[in-house]
mmCIF file of C-alpha atoms in Angstrom:
data_model
loop_
_atom_site.group_PDB
_atom_site.id
_atom_site.type_symbol
_atom_site.label_atom_id
_atom_site.label_comp_id
_atom_site.label_asym_id
_atom_site.label_seq_id
_atom_site.Cartn_x
_atom_site.Cartn_y
_atom_site.Cartn_z
ATOM 1 C CA MET L 1 0.000 0.000 0.000
ATOM 2 C CA ILE L 2 1.378 3.407 -0.989
ATOM 3 C CA LEU L 3 0.620 6.125 1.512
ATOM 4 C CA PRO L 4 -0.261 9.556 0.102
ATOM 5 C CA ILE L 5 2.450 12.185 0.366
ATOM 6 C CA PRO L 6 1.378 14.777 2.949
ATOM 7 C CA ARG L 7 0.627 18.167 1.393
ATOM 8 C CA GLN L 8 3.274 20.801 2.056
ATOM 9 C CA LEU L 9 1.839 24.180 2.997
ATOM 10 C CA PRO L 10 3.484 27.158 1.251
ATOM 11 C CA ILE L 11 5.244 28.194 4.437
ATOM 12 C CA GLY L 12 8.966 28.748 4.608
ATOM 13 C CA LYS L 13 11.284 28.306 7.551
ATOM 14 C CA ILE L 14 9.220 28.860 10.717
ATOM 15 C CA ILE L 15 10.974 31.339 13.003
ATOM 16 C CA GLY L 16 8.474 31.815 15.806
ATOM 17 C CA ARG L 17 5.007 32.276 17.239
ATOM 18 C CA PRO L 18 3.626 35.035 19.476
ATOM 19 C CA TYR L 19 4.311 34.794 23.204
ATOM 20 C CA LYS L 20 6.577 31.759 22.721
ATOM 21 C CA GLY L 21 10.228 32.067 23.618
ATOM 22 C CA LYS L 22 12.405 35.090 24.246
ATOM 23 C CA ILE L 23 12.211 37.969 21.790
ATOM 24 C CA THR L 24 15.540 37.825 19.960
ATOM 25 C CA ASP L 25 17.918 40.768 19.814
ATOM 26 C CA PHE L 26 18.290 42.703 16.568
ATOM 27 C CA ASN L 27 20.981 41.267 14.290
ATOM 28 C CA GLU L 28 21.394 44.506 12.347
ATOM 29 C CA GLN L 29 20.564 47.012 15.061
ATOM 30 C CA GLU L 30 21.326 50.355 13.405
ATOM 31 C CA TYR L 31 20.133 49.574 9.875
ATOM 32 C CA SER L 32 17.057 47.626 10.980
ATOM 33 C CA VAL L 33 15.907 50.356 13.367
ATOM 34 C CA TYR L 34 16.372 52.987 10.643
ATOM 35 C CA ARG L 35 14.524 50.923 8.045
ATOM 36 C CA LEU L 36 11.639 49.951 10.322
ATOM 37 C CA SER L 37 11.272 53.522 11.571
ATOM 38 C CA GLY L 38 10.950 54.712 7.980
ATOM 39 C CA LEU L 39 8.280 52.131 7.165
ATOM 40 C CA ILE L 40 6.009 53.202 10.015
ATOM 41 C CA HIS L 41 2.958 55.158 8.921
ATOM 42 C CA GLU L 42 1.404 55.665 12.340
ATOM 43 C CA ILE L 43 2.128 54.311 15.805
ATOM 44 C CA ASN L 44 0.315 54.775 19.096
ATOM 45 C CA PRO L 45 -0.918 52.631 22.025
ATOM 46 C CA ASP L 46 -3.769 51.285 19.871
ATOM 47 C CA TYR L 47 -2.117 50.422 16.584
ATOM 48 C CA LEU L 48 0.966 50.490 14.375
ATOM 49 C CA LEU L 49 0.547 50.790 10.620
ATOM 50 C CA PHE L 50 3.293 49.801 8.172
ATOM 51 C CA HIS L 51 3.684 51.346 4.730
ATOM 52 C CA PRO L 52 3.716 48.902 1.829
ATOM 53 C CA SER L 53 7.285 47.768 1.185
ATOM 54 C CA ILE L 54 8.694 48.421 -2.282
ATOM 55 C CA ASN L 55 11.409 45.806 -2.747
ATOM 56 C CA SER L 56 14.382 45.927 -5.102
ATOM 57 C CA ILE L 57 12.724 43.762 -7.767
ATOM 58 C CA GLN L 58 9.696 46.075 -7.897
ATOM 59 C CA ASN L 59 12.022 49.079 -8.114
ATOM 60 C CA VAL L 60 13.735 47.487 -11.125
ATOM 61 C CA SER L 61 10.312 47.017 -12.764
ATOM 62 C CA LEU L 62 9.479 50.704 -12.270
ATOM 63 C CA LEU L 63 12.920 51.677 -13.607
ATOM 64 C CA ALA L 64 12.395 49.456 -16.674
ATOM 65 C CA SER L 65 9.043 51.137 -17.238
ATOM 66 C CA TYR L 66 10.727 54.537 -16.985
ATOM 67 C CA GLY L 67 13.441 53.536 -19.472
ATOM 68 C CA SER L 68 10.821 52.120 -21.849
ATOM 69 C CA LEU L 69 8.987 55.430 -21.771
ATOM 70 C CA TRP L 70 12.118 57.292 -22.886
ATOM 71 C CA LEU L 71 12.823 54.797 -25.695
ATOM 72 C CA PHE L 72 9.174 54.890 -26.756
ATOM 73 C CA GLY L 73 9.244 58.679 -27.072
ATOM 74 C CA GLN L 74 12.567 58.750 -28.904
ATOM 75 C CA MET L 75 11.582 56.099 -31.439
ATOM 76 C CA LEU L 76 8.226 57.772 -32.051
ATOM 77 C CA PHE L 77 9.890 61.104 -32.837
ATOM 78 C CA ILE L 78 12.605 59.438 -34.947
ATOM 79 C CA PHE L 79 10.039 57.625 -37.083
ATOM 80 C CA THR L 80 7.958 60.801 -37.425
ATOM 81 C CA THR L 81 11.037 62.705 -38.618
ATOM 82 C CA ILE L 82 11.913 60.043 -41.189
ATOM 83 C CA ALA L 83 8.298 59.841 -42.376
ATOM 84 C CA LEU L 84 7.908 63.611 -42.789
ATOM 85 C CA HIS L 85 11.389 64.248 -44.205
ATOM 86 C CA PRO L 86 12.506 61.011 -45.877
ATOM 87 C CA SER L 87 15.966 60.703 -47.358
ATOM 88 C CA PRO L 88 16.049 60.838 -51.192
ATOM 89 C CA ASN L 89 17.793 57.460 -51.258
ATOM 90 C CA TYR L 90 15.405 55.720 -48.827
ATOM 91 C CA ILE L 91 11.828 54.642 -49.441
ATOM 92 C CA ILE L 92 9.649 53.585 -46.492
ATOM 93 C CA GLU L 93 8.148 50.157 -47.132
ATOM 94 C CA TRP L 94 5.409 48.224 -45.364
ATOM 95 C CA ILE L 95 7.947 46.005 -43.631
ATOM 96 C CA ASP L 96 9.527 49.112 -42.067
ATOM 97 C CA ILE L 97 6.158 50.266 -40.733
ATOM 98 C CA ILE L 98 5.323 46.829 -39.332
ATOM 99 C CA LEU L 99 8.742 46.555 -37.694
ATOM 100 C CA PHE L 100 8.446 50.037 -36.225
ATOM 101 C CA PHE L 101 5.014 49.454 -34.692
ATOM 102 C CA SER L 102 6.184 46.105 -33.302
ATOM 103 C CA ILE L 103 9.096 47.773 -31.509
ATOM 104 C CA ILE L 104 6.903 50.676 -30.391
ATOM 105 C CA SER L 105 4.413 48.195 -28.907
ATOM 106 C CA ILE L 106 7.173 46.462 -26.944
ATOM 107 C CA PHE L 107 8.568 49.700 -25.501
ATOM 108 C CA GLY L 108 5.150 51.283 -24.985
ATOM 109 C CA PHE L 109 3.533 48.425 -23.048
ATOM 110 C CA ALA L 110 5.350 48.908 -19.711
ATOM 111 C CA PRO L 111 4.911 52.699 -19.354
ATOM 112 C CA ILE L 112 1.245 52.427 -20.377
ATOM 113 C CA LEU L 113 0.656 49.983 -17.515
ATOM 114 C CA THR L 114 2.392 52.309 -15.034
ATOM 115 C CA LEU L 115 0.517 55.391 -16.251
ATOM 116 C CA LYS L 116 -2.739 53.417 -16.086
ATOM 117 C CA GLN L 117 -1.973 52.609 -12.443
ATOM 118 C CA LEU L 118 -1.677 56.340 -11.676
ATOM 119 C CA ARG L 119 -5.207 56.767 -13.032
ATOM 120 C CA THR L 120 -6.987 53.668 -11.703
ATOM 121 C CA LYS L 121 -5.338 53.625 -8.236
ATOM 122 C CA LYS L 122 -5.562 49.859 -7.821
ATOM 123 C CA SER L 123 -2.913 48.145 -5.727
ATOM 124 C CA ARG L 124 -1.704 44.677 -4.807
ATOM 125 C CA TYR L 125 0.408 46.008 -1.946
ATOM 126 C CA TYR L 126 -0.415 45.640 1.745
ATOM 127 C CA LYS L 127 -0.667 48.139 4.526
ATOM 128 C CA ILE L 128 -0.279 46.006 7.653
ATOM 129 C CA LEU L 129 -2.044 47.196 10.809
ATOM 130 C CA LEU L 130 -0.995 45.819 14.196
ATOM 131 C CA LEU L 131 -3.807 46.371 16.703
ATOM 132 C CA LYS L 132 -2.089 46.289 20.076
ATOM 133 C CA SER L 133 -5.232 47.190 22.032
ATOM 134 C CA THR L 134 -7.045 44.022 20.927
ATOM 135 C CA GLN L 135 -4.027 41.877 19.882
ATOM 136 C CA GLN L 136 -5.161 41.577 16.268
ATOM 137 C CA ILE L 137 -3.749 42.172 12.807
ATOM 138 C CA ALA L 138 -5.796 43.901 10.098
ATOM 139 C CA TYR L 139 -5.053 44.165 6.392
ATOM 140 C CA TYR L 140 -6.710 44.300 2.994
ATOM 141 C CA GLU L 141 -6.193 41.446 0.567
ATOM 142 C CA HIS L 142 -5.702 42.877 -2.912
ATOM 143 C CA ASN L 143 -6.879 40.979 -5.982
ATOM 144 C CA LYS L 144 -6.484 42.220 -9.526
ATOM 145 C CA LYS L 145 -10.137 42.417 -10.557
ATOM 146 C CA GLN L 146 -11.900 42.626 -7.204
ATOM 147 C CA GLU L 147 -12.335 45.239 -4.555
ATOM 148 C CA PRO L 148 -9.922 44.847 -1.589
ATOM 149 C CA ILE L 149 -11.094 42.298 0.998
ATOM 150 C CA PHE L 150 -10.707 43.292 4.645
ATOM 151 C CA HIS L 151 -9.288 40.747 7.108
ATOM 152 C CA LEU L 152 -9.024 40.940 10.894
ATOM 153 C CA ILE L 153 -7.109 38.054 12.483
ATOM 154 C CA ASP L 154 -5.955 37.138 15.984
ATOM 155 C CA TYR L 155 -2.278 37.806 16.618
ATOM 156 C CA GLN L 156 -1.893 34.769 18.885
ATOM 157 C CA ASN L 157 -2.708 32.423 15.961
ATOM 158 C CA ILE L 158 0.073 33.772 13.759
ATOM 159 C CA ILE L 159 2.911 31.614 12.428
ATOM 160 C CA ALA L 160 5.953 33.650 11.338
ATOM 161 C CA SER L 161 8.191 32.243 8.636
ATOM 162 C CA VAL L 162 10.990 33.332 6.335
ATOM 163 C CA ARG L 163 10.921 32.604 2.623
ATOM 164 C CA GLY L 164 13.591 33.329 0.049
ATOM 165 C CA ASN L 165 13.240 33.935 -3.680
ATOM 166 C CA GLU L 166 14.558 31.116 -5.834
ATOM 167 C CA GLY L 167 17.934 31.897 -7.344
ATOM 168 C CA THR L 168 18.548 34.870 -5.031
ATOM 169 C CA LYS L 169 19.725 35.478 -1.504
ATOM 170 C CA PHE L 170 16.757 37.738 -0.722
ATOM 171 C CA GLU L 171 14.586 36.760 2.234
ATOM 172 C CA SER L 172 11.380 38.284 3.527
ATOM 173 C CA LEU L 173 9.010 37.832 6.439
ATOM 174 C CA ASN L 174 5.641 36.126 5.967
ATOM 175 C CA LEU L 175 2.846 35.748 8.524
ATOM 176 C CA HIS L 176 0.425 32.838 8.231
ATOM 177 C CA ILE L 177 -2.784 31.517 9.770
ATOM 178 C CA VAL L 178 -3.461 27.781 9.438
ATOM 179 C CA ASP L 179 -6.766 26.055 10.188
ATOM 180 C CA LYS L 180 -5.906 23.598 12.976
ATOM 181 C CA THR L 181 -8.673 21.165 12.022
ATOM 182 C CA THR L 182 -8.090 20.927 8.266
ATOM 183 C CA ASP L 183 -4.450 22.051 8.102
ATOM 184 C CA GLU L 184 -5.478 24.492 5.381
ATOM 185 C CA LEU L 185 -3.719 27.823 4.920
ATOM 186 C CA ILE L 186 -6.291 30.564 5.638
ATOM 187 C CA HIS L 187 -4.198 33.740 5.543
ATOM 188 C CA SER L 188 -0.750 34.586 4.233
ATOM 189 C CA ILE L 189 0.616 38.107 4.697
ATOM 190 C CA LYS L 190 3.763 38.791 2.677
ATOM 191 C CA PHE L 191 5.832 41.790 3.723
ATOM 192 C CA ASP L 192 8.050 41.483 0.619
ATOM 193 C CA ASP L 193 10.810 43.684 2.060
ATOM 194 C CA HIS L 194 14.107 42.322 0.784
ATOM 195 C CA ARG L 195 16.111 45.183 2.277
ATOM 196 C CA LEU L 196 15.155 44.294 5.844
ATOM 197 C CA ASN L 197 16.320 41.397 7.987
ATOM 198 C CA PRO L 198 13.122 39.298 8.455
ATOM 199 C CA TYR L 199 14.252 38.134 11.911
ATOM 200 C CA ASP L 200 14.601 41.759 13.015
ATOM 201 C CA GLN L 201 11.200 42.595 11.556
ATOM 202 C CA TRP L 202 9.568 39.751 13.495
ATOM 203 C CA ALA L 203 11.376 40.866 16.680
ATOM 204 C CA PHE L 204 10.070 44.407 16.077
ATOM 205 C CA ILE L 205 6.475 43.193 15.645
ATOM 206 C CA ARG L 206 6.653 41.034 18.762
ATOM 207 C CA THR L 207 8.167 43.872 20.796
ATOM 208 C CA TYR L 208 5.351 46.237 19.824
ATOM 209 C CA MET L 209 2.574 43.723 20.437
ATOM 210 C CA GLU L 210 3.925 42.096 23.607
ATOM 211 C CA ARG L 211 6.163 44.591 25.400
ATOM 212 C CA PRO L 212 5.924 48.124 26.917
ATOM 213 C CA ALA L 213 6.355 51.155 24.681
ATOM 214 C CA ASP L 214 9.819 52.087 25.964
ATOM 215 C CA GLU L 215 11.258 48.767 24.718
ATOM 216 C CA LEU L 216 10.444 49.470 21.070
ATOM 217 C CA PRO L 217 13.554 50.824 19.264
ATOM 218 C CA LEU L 218 12.712 53.773 17.033
ATOM 219 C CA ASP L 219 14.816 56.428 15.307
ATOM 220 C CA ILE L 220 12.921 59.687 15.766
ATOM 221 C CA GLU L 221 14.609 61.138 12.674
ATOM 222 C CA TYR L 222 12.672 58.690 10.494
ATOM 223 C CA ALA L 223 9.699 57.623 12.656
ATOM 224 C CA GLN L 224 7.250 60.142 11.244
ATOM 225 C CA GLU L 225 3.524 60.099 11.780
ATOM 226 C CA CYS L 226 1.300 60.663 8.768
ATOM 227 C CA PRO L 227 -2.345 61.634 8.539
ATOM 228 C CA THR L 228 -4.340 58.416 8.451
ATOM 229 C CA ASP L 229 -6.126 59.142 5.177
ATOM 230 C CA MET L 230 -3.462 59.642 2.502
ATOM 231 C CA SER L 231 -5.782 59.772 -0.494
ATOM 232 C CA SER L 232 -5.884 63.492 -1.224
ATOM 233 C CA SER L 233 -2.395 64.250 -2.569
ATOM 234 C CA LEU L 234 -0.158 62.096 -4.748
ATOM 235 C CA LEU L 235 2.662 64.622 -4.297
ATOM 236 C CA ALA L 236 2.622 64.262 -0.503
ATOM 237 C CA CYS L 237 2.595 60.475 -0.837
ATOM 238 C CA ALA L 238 5.573 60.695 -3.187
ATOM 239 C CA ASP L 239 7.397 62.655 -0.478
ATOM 240 C CA ILE L 240 7.122 59.557 1.733
ATOM 241 C CA VAL L 241 9.297 57.740 -0.778
ATOM 242 C CA HIS L 242 12.164 60.082 0.145
ATOM 243 C CA VAL L 243 12.144 58.858 3.713
ATOM 244 C CA SER L 244 12.267 55.187 2.756
ATOM 245 C CA LYS L 245 15.391 55.546 0.589
ATOM 246 C CA ASP L 246 18.587 54.258 2.140
ATOM 247 C CA ALA L 247 20.872 57.027 0.911
ATOM 248 C CA TYR L 248 18.534 59.964 1.308
ATOM 249 C CA HIS L 249 17.372 62.038 4.245
ATOM 250 C CA SER L 250 14.107 63.956 4.263
ATOM 251 C CA ASN L 251 12.814 66.252 6.957
ATOM 252 C CA ALA L 252 9.428 65.739 8.547
ATOM 253 C CA ILE L 253 7.638 68.936 7.599
ATOM 254 C CA HIS L 254 7.358 68.589 3.806
ATOM 255 C CA ASP L 255 9.506 71.656 3.351
ATOM 256 C CA VAL L 256 11.791 72.087 0.323
ATOM 257 C CA SER L 257 15.531 71.556 0.347
ATOM 258 C CA LEU L 258 17.979 71.598 -2.570
ATOM 259 C CA MET L 259 18.535 67.822 -2.417
ATOM 260 C CA GLU L 260 14.815 67.093 -2.400
ATOM 261 C CA TRP L 261 14.258 69.337 -5.392
ATOM 262 C CA LEU L 262 17.179 67.789 -7.330
ATOM 263 C CA ARG L 263 15.734 64.340 -6.658
ATOM 264 C CA ALA L 264 12.334 65.459 -7.965
ATOM 265 C CA CYS L 265 14.106 66.712 -11.097
ATOM 266 C CA THR L 266 15.772 63.354 -11.797
ATOM 267 C CA VAL L 267 13.453 60.556 -10.657
ATOM 268 C CA SER L 268 10.050 62.217 -10.255
ATOM 269 C CA TYR L 269 8.428 59.516 -12.408
ATOM 270 C CA LEU L 270 9.642 56.739 -10.079
ATOM 271 C CA ASP L 271 8.750 58.553 -6.865
ATOM 272 C CA LEU L 272 5.272 59.367 -8.160
ATOM 273 C CA ALA L 273 4.771 55.718 -9.110
ATOM 274 C CA GLU L 274 5.815 54.562 -5.621
ATOM 275 C CA GLY L 275 3.752 57.315 -4.004
ATOM 276 C CA ASN L 276 0.774 55.984 -5.933
ATOM 277 C CA ILE L 277 1.358 52.574 -4.305
ATOM 278 C CA TYR L 278 1.124 54.168 -0.849
ATOM 279 C CA GLN L 279 -1.908 56.159 -1.921
ATOM 280 C CA SER L 280 -3.883 53.340 -3.529
ATOM 281 C CA SER L 281 -3.234 50.563 -0.979
ATOM 282 C CA ALA L 282 -6.462 50.300 1.028
ATOM 283 C CA ASN L 283 -5.943 51.607 4.558
ATOM 284 C CA PRO L 284 -7.206 49.169 7.236
ATOM 285 C CA ALA L 285 -6.987 51.897 9.916
ATOM 286 C CA LEU L 286 -10.055 53.511 8.359
ATOM 287 C CA HIS L 287 -12.225 50.397 8.430
ATOM 288 C CA PRO L 288 -15.266 50.608 10.783
ATOM 289 C CA GLU L 289 -14.266 47.344 12.510
ATOM 290 C CA VAL L 290 -10.891 48.863 13.378
ATOM 291 C CA GLN L 291 -12.352 52.196 14.426
ATOM 292 C CA ARG L 292 -14.760 50.403 16.767
ATOM 293 C CA ARG L 293 -11.823 48.804 18.608
ATOM 294 C CA LEU L 294 -9.766 51.933 19.172
ATOM 295 C CA LYS L 295 -9.498 53.220 22.747
ATOM 296 C CA TRP L 296 -6.655 55.750 22.735
ATOM 297 C CA ASP L 297 -7.799 59.377 23.070
ATOM 298 C CA GLY L 298 -5.007 60.778 20.877
ATOM 299 C CA LYS L 299 -3.033 62.352 23.748
ATOM 300 C CA ASN L 300 0.349 61.573 25.349
ATOM 301 C CA ASN L 301 1.681 59.105 22.799
ATOM 302 C CA PRO L 302 4.344 57.017 24.630
ATOM 303 C CA TYR L 303 6.124 56.137 21.359
ATOM 304 C CA ASN L 304 9.032 58.259 20.245
ATOM 305 C CA VAL L 305 7.742 59.622 16.928
ATOM 306 C CA LEU L 306 7.627 63.014 15.268
ATOM 307 C CA PRO L 307 4.115 64.514 15.360
ATOM 308 C CA VAL L 308 2.120 65.600 12.331
ATOM 309 C CA THR L 309 3.119 69.213 11.726
ATOM 310 C CA ALA L 310 0.891 71.881 10.179
ATOM 311 C CA GLU L 311 3.068 71.842 7.025
ATOM 312 C CA ARG L 312 2.777 68.060 6.762
ATOM 313 C CA GLN L 313 -0.993 68.126 7.225
ATOM 314 C CA ALA L 314 -1.266 70.853 4.583
ATOM 315 C CA ALA L 315 0.787 68.737 2.182
ATOM 316 C CA PHE L 316 -1.546 65.772 2.657
ATOM 317 C CA ASP L 317 -4.534 68.065 2.145
ATOM 318 C CA ASN L 318 -2.921 69.206 -1.133
ATOM 319 C CA LYS L 319 -2.615 72.764 0.178
ATOM 320 C CA ASN L 320 1.142 73.066 0.714
ATOM 321 C CA ILE L 321 2.371 75.504 -1.951
ATOM 322 C CA LYS L 322 6.053 74.639 -1.385
ATOM 323 C CA VAL L 323 5.427 70.951 -2.042
ATOM 324 C CA LYS L 324 3.475 71.758 -5.192
ATOM 325 C CA LEU L 325 6.221 74.063 -6.521
ATOM 326 C CA LYS L 326 8.902 71.469 -5.778
ATOM 327 C CA TRP L 327 7.118 68.692 -7.621
ATOM 328 C CA TYR L 328 5.712 70.697 -10.519
ATOM 329 C CA SER L 329 9.074 72.305 -11.238
ATOM 330 C CA GLY L 330 10.855 68.964 -10.795
ATOM 331 C CA ILE L 331 8.470 67.266 -13.221
ATOM 332 C CA ALA L 332 8.952 70.176 -15.673
ATOM 333 C CA VAL L 333 12.749 69.757 -15.521
ATOM 334 C CA ASN L 334 12.375 65.997 -15.971
ATOM 335 C CA ALA L 335 10.118 66.497 -19.003
ATOM 336 C CA THR L 336 12.552 69.062 -20.444
ATOM 337 C CA TRP L 337 15.418 66.563 -20.248
ATOM 338 C CA PHE L 338 13.181 64.020 -21.954
ATOM 339 C CA ILE L 339 12.358 66.360 -24.839
ATOM 340 C CA VAL L 340 15.948 67.611 -25.203
ATOM 341 C CA SER L 341 17.249 64.024 -25.420
ATOM 342 C CA ILE L 342 14.755 63.313 -28.224
ATOM 343 C CA LEU L 343 15.741 66.500 -30.097
ATOM 344 C CA TYR L 344 19.403 65.546 -29.707
ATOM 345 C CA VAL L 345 18.808 62.119 -31.224
ATOM 346 C CA MET L 346 16.852 63.703 -34.088
ATOM 347 C CA LEU L 347 19.690 66.182 -34.647
ATOM 348 C CA VAL L 348 22.248 63.374 -34.807
ATOM 349 C CA ILE L 349 20.121 61.500 -37.352
ATOM 350 C CA ALA L 350 19.635 64.654 -39.402
#
């Protein structure tokens, strides 16, 4: 008799469960504290909300989309120039037109998808809410063609595991819920942050949920509160991207510095795309089930975070003139470089 092979649940290396065992020390203390502080959206005695994590692979996809947009524009202008002012010794044939539109389609597909995302505001990225007051975790499950599905699960039933991507050394933290009677996987929350040590991230979550506020390590320079509803200004959401970058420092008041403006001039397309991810990911902190469980009165926050300033609130309300000038001028400079590069290529061909 051949026994059936037991089904393997899609869970990686299990690293712990809530309330079981000592909370491990941080392996990468300085970097992990900096990174986790930057990912925090809001933190108080009731809940902690994480921004969606944009990992290195997703950044490469956005960069490829950006590069495709440049090539798409250049090739379009080159073909237009040849078509309007053909060389006496060159006749455009059908095969040239077919080849051109084939290449244009390849280069135009990626930027069209990214630009469509800016309009539709659909997301597959998670905002993870840790409800300390009721020891629960809330999040929205994102599906491509459906509205986000809200989930509220008990923290004590969590299984934490680490999974790596095949062919790479990247690891990320996953949280799972398994039905004890059927052994079926009910929930799987993927943090997808390849720049953060998953063991440190699990230690951070356990410390917040299980320990007093003064034991949670935070870097006040990066632990910045945000208004809960981030839907009103894409520019303010794009400013959040500054804080999450490893080699870049951003202040907390959405003011304008030379470095911030130069960044907006060079990679505004990428920052706006990432800001759109923050903006379009459904916010579980606003769900009625979460609001019903909140007890904190909004005063005397024991966590070491920078408060929401008037400038920051104005930016999120789309009323901060400095933020608007920074981004609009940065986008204008970016577009100018784009057009000049196309004109240069056309000049070389001419």
